[in-house]
Amino acid sequence: MPTFIKFNLEQQSIELPGTRTAGATGHYRHSAFQDGLIDHIREAPHVKTLYDMFENSVKKYGKKEFLGHRPYNRVTKKHDGYVWQTFEQIHKRVNDFGSGLMHLNQAILGHSQLNRWSLGIWSTNRPEWSISEISCNYNNLVSVPLYDTLGPDAVEYVINHAEIQMVVCSSNHIATLLQNSAKLPSLRAIISMDSLRDDPAMAIPGASSAPALLRAWGAEKGIKVYDFLEMEALGAAHPRKPSPPREEEVASLCYTSGTTGQPKGAQLTHKNFIAAVSTNVESIVLGPNDTMISFLPLAHIMGRYLDSLSMYAGSRIGYFRGDILTLLDDVVELKPTFFPAVPRLLNKIYAKLVAATIEAPGLVGALARKAVAAKMANLEAGKGIHHPLWDRLLFNKVKMALGGNVQVIVTGSAPIAKEVLNFLRIAFGCVVLEGYGSTESMGTAMLTLPEEFIPGHVGAPRCGCDVKLVDVPEMNYTSNDKPFPRGEICLRGPHIFTGYFKDEEKTKEALDSENWLHTGDIGFVDNRGCFTIIDRKKNIFKLAQGEYVAPEKIENVLSARCNLVAQLFVHGESLESTLVAIAIPEPETFVPFATAITGGSTSDVAVLCKDPKVIDAFLKELEKAGKAGSLRGFEFVKKVHLSMDMFSIDNGLLTPTLKVRRPQVKDHFADQIKVMYDDLRACTPAAKL
């Protein structure tokens, strides 16, 4: 089970003396590491690269289970339980697969560049994803994750921009790559994670098999097509010694998908990865008895950072089946101790638990309300998250929803409501951490402490990161604000990326001359040295009365506090004085809410979305959420349009990292936005004169 190192809750970070400059706070640093930032794993100083890290783990934990997955059973037509491979078994596969890659590159494709070339990896989380990445680390190659949900245009851009010669992918992406091969001049080989061997049980007399057709199609395009096991066999027949990287060399190009423009390739070095892992070793210690569920996309830095933590600790990593809708079934099967998540998933879990406990009818609801009140009182008094009576009667059963063994839940990527955080703490009787980071900071910059019982902030800087706040005068945020300094959050430390690949202009925008990363997020730091995110510098606009609005902040506040919302888009214009919104209701909570208003005449969501009474009631719920989130008057939404037209990657309204593409959503709902503003103008006193 994870263990935690205790720090001073009342002074979590300090402002280093003599570091203040005009227009900025001083440098804030973790109070226990005032003398210097941690940039390496102090208990294992020989671990300088990801190659060193895996070698270290194989030596320490060789015969222990490492990577697990649930194979599909064609007889039962269901997924079996988890099947595991040990550190030693994965080590052999890494050496074989890596040798196969190198032999293919040099002897078959005839390339003269032996190292530092880019390998694309394109699939959902699975053992072959990690084997591919570790093989890169063993042969001084650069891994380039391709988002599993990227559209063809973005995949084409990344492959060409990173000059990728080989792509390792799940079989469902092979056809896409071959179909677009004319636009991918650097691509010479595709390696399928799934078997391309013919299955006699699926054979049709006289017909060519699908694998054979794929290989023939590839030959026609001048692209070699192999499967994973073939590449391992090739490597076993032509073994090569590892070619370890240096710590300052780039380990991965992690492309960040913006809401506009092409993705940017963040250059992350081996030193960046090791520095990020070292921050965790100094505070939360995972061990060989821990198990983590891996479902946060490995194409995003947070998923890979967490996998690296588990690898170093000798922990088991169990991959989900690839379907987020069946994730909790995988969690129950795996029984993890460590559960990384994102706010949207936790909000769904929260909504289900609330419905089954404190909102339940009769005696169950009455007992649950009493139990929650008792545990909340203990938590707010700093007495912890356990209760001898109520845990035994109620919450030990609740814990089984996550398998029963979860000790740590960690969340990030977007804000989460205070009430959700605290409810999850007392419901699951475990540590719930909220963190802050980005691709450019290796996904880790700040984190709450395990014993923290005050929600609503993202904690203090980690032991390898300095933080300062820089004035944003156009938004009235300054380092001299009272009661607390406010400004743009800037980060510096050994985990910060080295720049964007082939993009000096964007690099200079992100990193200043002193190597401070300007995040674009606005925050304040309180008297305990804890930081709270309050706004966003980018995507701001000005209303007619001159007030600046950051719509993402408002969306986060409302979505976190209103469980009727699945997706939300807040919009304003410089010629209008008010905000409007497009809301996609969450069917599970919206239907009972709306039918209670309409008297149960229908449960058709599309019909309910058009009912004026339902729309008015929904708007009032958003108003309640806005008040609970302390929004200012001009930040309240005055009109809402309810739609079942979900924002998705397929329709171009979401980025692959599930961020809203604001210009595209505005255009998509242009008619509805116009109608809302016409209605608002018709209701103003001036319009009636």
mmCIF file of C-alpha atoms in Angstrom, residues 372-384 426:
data_model
loop_
_atom_site.group_PDB
_atom_site.id
_atom_site.type_symbol
_atom_site.label_atom_id
_atom_site.label_comp_id
_atom_site.label_asym_id
_atom_site.label_seq_id
_atom_site.Cartn_x
_atom_site.Cartn_y
_atom_site.Cartn_z
ATOM 1 C CA VAL A 372 -22.155 11.424 5.729
ATOM 2 C CA ALA A 373 -22.809 14.272 8.166
ATOM 3 C CA ALA A 374 -20.786 12.537 10.880
ATOM 4 C CA LYS A 375 -17.832 11.806 8.621
ATOM 5 C CA MET A 376 -17.886 15.291 7.074
ATOM 6 C CA ALA A 377 -17.793 16.850 10.534
ATOM 7 C CA ASN A 378 -14.749 14.736 11.411
ATOM 8 C CA LEU A 379 -13.023 15.668 8.157
ATOM 9 C CA GLU A 380 -13.619 19.395 8.568
ATOM 10 C CA ALA A 381 -12.348 19.191 12.141
ATOM 11 C CA GLY A 382 -9.120 17.609 10.905
ATOM 12 C CA LYS A 383 -9.924 14.226 12.481
ATOM 13 C CA GLY A 384 -9.411 12.194 9.311
ATOM 14 C CA ILE A 426 -15.197 10.094 3.225
#
